[in-house]
Coordinates of C-alpha atoms in Angstrom, one line a residue:
X1 CA -1.9 0.7 -33.4
X2 CA 0.9 1.5 -35.4
X3 CA 2.2 -1.3 -37.7
X4 CA 5.8 -2.5 -37.7
X5 CA 7.2 -5.0 -40.3
X6 CA 10.1 -7.4 -39.6
X7 CA 11.3 -9.6 -42.3
X8 CA 13.9 -11.6 -40.1
X9 CA 13.4 -15.1 -42.2
X10 CA 16.1 -16.7 -39.8
X11 CA 13.7 -16.3 -36.7
X12 CA 10.6 -17.2 -39.0
X13 CA 12.0 -20.5 -39.4
X14 CA 13.3 -21.5 -36.2
X15 CA 11.6 -24.4 -34.5
X16 CA 8.1 -23.5 -33.1
X17 CA 9.0 -25.9 -29.8
X18 CA 12.1 -23.9 -28.8
X19 CA 12.7 -23.4 -25.1
X20 CA 10.7 -20.4 -24.0
X21 CA 12.8 -17.2 -23.1
X22 CA 10.9 -16.8 -19.7
X23 CA 10.0 -19.0 -16.9
X24 CA 6.5 -20.1 -16.7
X25 CA 4.5 -17.7 -14.6
X26 CA 1.6 -19.7 -14.4
X27 CA 0.1 -20.0 -10.7
X28 CA -2.1 -22.2 -8.4
X29 CA -3.6 -21.0 -5.5
X30 CA -5.3 -24.0 -2.9
X31 CA -8.7 -23.2 -1.6
X32 CA -10.7 -24.4 1.1
X33 CA -14.2 -24.6 -0.1
X34 CA -14.0 -28.0 -2.3
X35 CA -14.4 -25.6 -5.5
X36 CA -12.2 -24.3 -8.2
X37 CA -11.7 -21.8 -10.7
X38 CA -9.8 -21.8 -13.7
X39 CA -8.6 -18.6 -14.8
X40 CA -7.7 -17.6 -18.6
X41 CA -5.6 -14.7 -19.5
X42 CA -5.9 -13.1 -23.0
X43 CA -3.8 -13.4 -26.4
X44 CA -0.3 -11.8 -25.8
X45 CA -1.0 -11.3 -22.1
X46 CA 0.2 -13.1 -18.9
X47 CA -1.4 -14.6 -16.0
X48 CA -0.2 -11.6 -14.2
X49 CA -3.4 -9.6 -15.5
X50 CA -5.5 -12.0 -13.6
X51 CA -3.7 -12.0 -10.4
X52 CA -6.0 -9.5 -8.3
X53 CA -9.0 -11.6 -9.2
X54 CA -7.3 -14.8 -8.3
X55 CA -6.3 -13.3 -4.9
X56 CA -9.8 -11.9 -4.2
X57 CA -11.5 -15.4 -5.2
X58 CA -9.1 -17.6 -3.2
X59 CA -9.8 -15.5 -0.3
X60 CA -13.4 -16.6 -0.8
X61 CA -12.3 -20.0 -0.5
X62 CA -11.8 -21.0 -4.2
X63 CA -8.9 -23.0 -5.3
X64 CA -7.5 -20.8 -8.5
X65 CA -5.7 -22.0 -11.3
X66 CA -4.0 -19.7 -13.9
X67 CA -1.9 -21.2 -16.5
X68 CA -0.1 -19.4 -19.1
X69 CA -1.1 -20.3 -22.4
X70 CA 1.2 -21.7 -25.1
X71 CA 3.9 -20.2 -26.3
X72 CA 3.3 -17.0 -24.2
X73 CA 6.9 -16.1 -22.5
X74 CA 8.5 -17.3 -25.5
X75 CA 10.1 -15.2 -28.3
X76 CA 7.6 -13.3 -30.4
X77 CA 8.7 -15.4 -33.7
X78 CA 7.5 -18.1 -31.9
X79 CA 4.3 -17.0 -30.3
X80 CA 3.4 -15.9 -33.8
X81 CA 3.2 -19.4 -35.4
X82 CA 0.7 -20.5 -32.7
X83 CA -2.3 -21.6 -33.6
X84 CA -5.7 -21.2 -31.3
X85 CA -5.9 -24.9 -30.8
X86 CA -2.5 -24.7 -28.9
X87 CA -3.9 -22.0 -26.7
X88 CA -7.2 -23.9 -25.9
X89 CA -5.1 -27.1 -25.5
X90 CA -3.2 -25.4 -22.5
X91 CA -6.9 -24.8 -20.6
X92 CA -7.8 -28.1 -21.7
X93 CA -5.2 -29.7 -20.0
X94 CA -5.7 -27.7 -17.0
X95 CA -9.2 -28.5 -16.6
X96 CA -8.3 -32.3 -17.3
X97 CA -5.7 -32.1 -14.6
X98 CA -7.9 -31.1 -11.8
X99 CA -11.4 -32.9 -12.8
X100 CA -12.8 -35.0 -10.2
X101 CA -10.6 -33.0 -7.5
X102 CA -13.3 -30.6 -6.9
X103 CA -17.1 -30.7 -6.2
X104 CA -17.4 -27.8 -8.7
X105 CA -15.1 -26.0 -11.3
X106 CA -15.7 -22.9 -12.8
X107 CA -13.7 -20.9 -15.9
X108 CA -13.3 -17.4 -16.1
X109 CA -11.3 -15.4 -19.1
X110 CA -10.2 -12.2 -20.3
X111 CA -10.4 -11.3 -24.1
X112 CA -9.5 -14.3 -25.9
X113 CA -9.6 -16.3 -22.5
X114 CA -13.2 -15.6 -22.5
X115 CA -13.7 -17.5 -25.6
X116 CA -11.7 -20.3 -24.5
X117 CA -13.6 -20.4 -21.3
X118 CA -16.7 -21.1 -23.6
X119 CA -15.1 -23.6 -25.5
X120 CA -14.4 -25.6 -22.5
X121 CA -17.9 -25.2 -21.3
X122 CA -18.9 -26.5 -24.7
X123 CA -16.8 -29.5 -24.9
X124 CA -17.3 -30.6 -21.0
X125 CA -20.8 -29.9 -20.6
X126 CA -21.1 -31.4 -17.4
X127 CA -17.9 -30.3 -15.7
X128 CA -17.8 -26.9 -16.2
X129 CA -20.4 -25.4 -13.4
X130 CA -20.4 -21.8 -14.8
X131 CA -18.3 -19.3 -17.0
X132 CA -17.4 -15.8 -16.4
X133 CA -16.5 -13.8 -19.8
X134 CA -14.7 -10.6 -19.4
X135 CA -14.2 -8.4 -22.2
X136 CA -15.1 -11.1 -24.6
X137 CA -13.3 -10.5 -28.0
X138 CA -15.3 -11.4 -31.3
X139 CA -14.7 -8.2 -33.2
X140 CA -12.3 -5.5 -32.6
X141 CA -14.7 -2.8 -32.9
X142 CA -13.8 -0.5 -29.8
X143 CA -13.3 3.5 -29.9
X144 CA -9.4 2.9 -30.3
X145 CA -9.7 0.0 -32.8
X146 CA -7.6 1.2 -36.0
X147 CA -9.6 2.3 -39.0
X148 CA -7.6 -0.2 -41.4
X149 CA -8.9 -3.0 -39.5
X150 CA -11.4 -4.0 -42.2
X151 CA -8.2 -4.6 -44.6
X152 CA -6.9 -7.0 -42.4
X153 CA -8.2 -10.1 -43.8
X154 CA -6.6 -9.4 -47.2
X155 CA -3.4 -10.1 -45.5
X156 CA -4.5 -13.1 -43.6
X157 CA -4.0 -15.4 -46.5
X158 CA -0.5 -14.2 -47.5
X159 CA 2.8 -14.5 -46.3
X160 CA 2.7 -11.0 -45.1
X161 CA 0.8 -12.0 -41.7
X162 CA 4.3 -13.6 -40.5
X163 CA 5.9 -10.1 -40.8
X164 CA 3.4 -7.5 -39.7
X165 CA 3.1 -6.6 -36.2
X166 CA 0.9 -4.0 -34.4
X167 CA 2.5 -1.9 -31.9
X168 CA 0.4 -1.3 -28.6
X169 CA -0.4 2.1 -28.0
X170 CA -2.1 4.1 -25.3
X171 CA -4.3 3.6 -23.5
X172 CA -3.4 0.1 -23.5
X173 CA -7.0 -1.4 -22.5
X174 CA -6.6 0.6 -19.1
X175 CA -8.3 3.7 -17.9
X176 CA -6.5 3.7 -14.3
X177 CA -3.7 6.5 -15.2
X178 CA -1.2 5.6 -12.8
X179 CA -1.3 1.7 -14.0
X180 CA -1.2 3.3 -17.6
X181 CA 2.0 5.0 -16.9
X182 CA 3.5 2.0 -15.6
X183 CA 2.6 -0.2 -18.8
X184 CA 3.9 3.0 -21.2
X185 CA 7.2 3.2 -19.3
X186 CA 7.9 -0.4 -20.9
X187 CA 5.9 -0.3 -24.1
X188 CA 7.0 3.1 -25.3
X189 CA 10.5 1.9 -25.3
X190 CA 9.9 -1.7 -26.3
X191 CA 11.7 -3.2 -29.2
X192 CA 10.1 -6.1 -31.3
X193 CA 12.2 -8.9 -29.6
X194 CA 12.5 -7.1 -26.5
X195 CA 11.6 -9.6 -23.7
X196 CA 12.1 -7.5 -20.6
X197 CA 9.1 -7.2 -18.2
X198 CA 7.1 -9.3 -20.7
X199 CA 6.0 -11.5 -17.8
X200 CA 4.4 -8.3 -16.0
X201 CA 2.6 -6.6 -19.0
X202 CA 2.4 -9.0 -21.8
X203 CA 4.2 -8.4 -25.3
X204 CA 4.2 -5.0 -26.7
X205 CA 3.8 -6.1 -30.1
X206 CA 0.7 -8.0 -31.6
X207 CA 1.6 -10.4 -34.5
X208 CA -0.9 -10.1 -37.4
X209 CA -0.8 -13.8 -37.8
X210 CA -2.5 -14.5 -34.1
X211 CA -5.6 -12.0 -35.6
X212 CA -5.8 -14.3 -38.0
X213 CA -6.2 -17.2 -35.4
X214 CA -8.5 -15.1 -33.3
X215 CA -10.7 -14.9 -36.7
X216 CA -10.4 -18.6 -36.6
X217 CA -11.5 -19.3 -33.1
X218 CA -14.3 -16.9 -33.5
X219 CA -15.5 -18.7 -36.4
X220 CA -15.4 -21.8 -34.6
X221 CA -17.0 -20.8 -31.4
X222 CA -19.7 -18.9 -33.3
X223 CA -21.0 -22.3 -34.8
X224 CA -21.1 -23.7 -31.1
X225 CA -22.8 -20.9 -29.0
X226 CA -26.0 -22.3 -29.7
X227 CA -25.0 -25.5 -28.0
X228 CA -23.8 -23.9 -24.7
X229 CA -26.3 -24.2 -21.6
X230 CA -23.7 -23.5 -19.0
X231 CA -24.6 -20.5 -17.0
X232 CA -22.9 -17.7 -18.1
X233 CA -22.0 -14.2 -16.9
X234 CA -20.7 -11.5 -19.3
X235 CA -19.0 -8.4 -18.1
X236 CA -18.0 -5.5 -20.4
X237 CA -16.8 -1.7 -20.0
X238 CA -19.2 0.7 -22.0
X239 CA -16.0 2.5 -22.8
X240 CA -13.7 -0.7 -24.0
X241 CA -11.2 0.9 -26.2
X242 CA -10.8 -2.7 -27.9
X243 CA -14.0 -4.4 -28.2
X244 CA -17.6 -2.8 -27.7
X245 CA -20.6 -4.2 -25.7
X246 CA -21.9 -5.7 -29.0
X247 CA -19.3 -8.4 -28.3
X248 CA -21.0 -9.5 -25.1
X249 CA -24.5 -8.8 -26.3
X250 CA -24.0 -11.2 -29.6
X251 CA -22.8 -14.0 -27.1
X252 CA -25.9 -13.3 -24.6
X253 CA -28.1 -13.6 -27.5
X254 CA -26.9 -16.7 -29.2
X255 CA -26.2 -19.1 -26.1
X256 CA -29.2 -21.3 -24.6
X257 CA -28.1 -20.9 -20.8
X258 CA -31.1 -20.7 -18.7
X259 CA -29.2 -18.7 -16.4
X260 CA -27.0 -15.7 -17.9
X261 CA -26.2 -12.2 -17.2
X262 CA -24.7 -9.3 -19.0
X263 CA -23.1 -6.5 -16.7
X264 CA -21.8 -3.3 -18.0
X265 CA -19.2 -1.2 -16.4
X266 CA -18.8 2.7 -16.7
X267 CA -15.4 3.4 -15.5
X268 CA -13.0 0.7 -17.1
X269 CA -11.4 0.2 -20.6
X270 CA -10.8 -3.2 -22.1
X271 CA -8.4 -4.7 -19.3
X272 CA -11.1 -5.0 -16.5
X273 CA -9.1 -7.6 -14.5
X274 CA -6.8 -4.8 -13.7
X275 CA -8.5 -1.3 -14.1
X276 CA -10.7 1.0 -12.0
X277 CA -13.5 -1.4 -11.4
X278 CA -11.3 -4.7 -10.8
X279 CA -12.9 -4.9 -7.3
X280 CA -16.5 -5.2 -8.8
X281 CA -15.6 -7.4 -11.4
X282 CA -14.2 -9.7 -8.9
X283 CA -17.5 -9.2 -6.5
X284 CA -19.7 -9.9 -9.2
X285 CA -17.8 -13.2 -10.3
X286 CA -17.7 -14.6 -6.7
X287 CA -21.6 -13.9 -6.4
X288 CA -22.2 -15.5 -9.9
X289 CA -20.2 -18.6 -9.0
X290 CA -21.9 -18.7 -5.7
X291 CA -25.4 -18.7 -7.3
X292 CA -26.7 -15.4 -5.9
X293 CA -28.9 -13.3 -8.3
X294 CA -27.4 -9.7 -9.8
X295 CA -29.1 -7.6 -7.5
X296 CA -27.2 -9.2 -4.5
X297 CA -24.6 -6.8 -4.8
X298 CA -24.7 -2.9 -6.1
X299 CA -23.2 -2.5 -9.5

């Protein structure tokens, strides 16, 4: 990732609750089996990255809710002022809005979304019937992580975190070359404040301030993992370019769930919801939520 600095103080001090630049592209799909799944996208991502899973699970009868996380769709100077609690509040409100309407409610999330799904299961222990964690992100230790990531905490407690951004670079968490080319067409030419196609591909820049918020979220969640007894599924790519399988293994070892499983993919990178094994991911989620054992389908 390349680092970019922007010292636009006028944008920095604009109100964080200003009107988003893009319409909300969160979505809901009605189901037929009386059960619902909340799907949660990643940080700086978009509900669009969960669209394939949503369609597959909906065809199996589940109602699907995919909210857009707080301030996603707003200009980046607004997004960068967000707290992790803002993102969790979006998920929490989504759950509270459907609680009592379904016999069972499940949660699944990608990257940051996986951590938010675990928080939801921790808070609503009797309300969340199962969680599927996709490429959970506790540590940025994948093979494409920048060498200077160990120095980032030095900037977290300085104003520099509000002026530094990381430009997304290939492979963008995607192994599939056709999908990667489409993302590259947008990201390669993108300006820091370019909102064009953000609703499709997410933000081409990642604010350092949000990495700080992720660190805070990880610290909070790590102290709660031992209290989680909800059934948990973890799916991660062996070749994840952003976060290694150590992330899933850490969660697997800490949670107290009687029913838990860890599945490793062999032909994908980080964004497994849209990569080459997305169909396998969807099948594993459906199998897990329906209560079938891991051997019920081939890997």
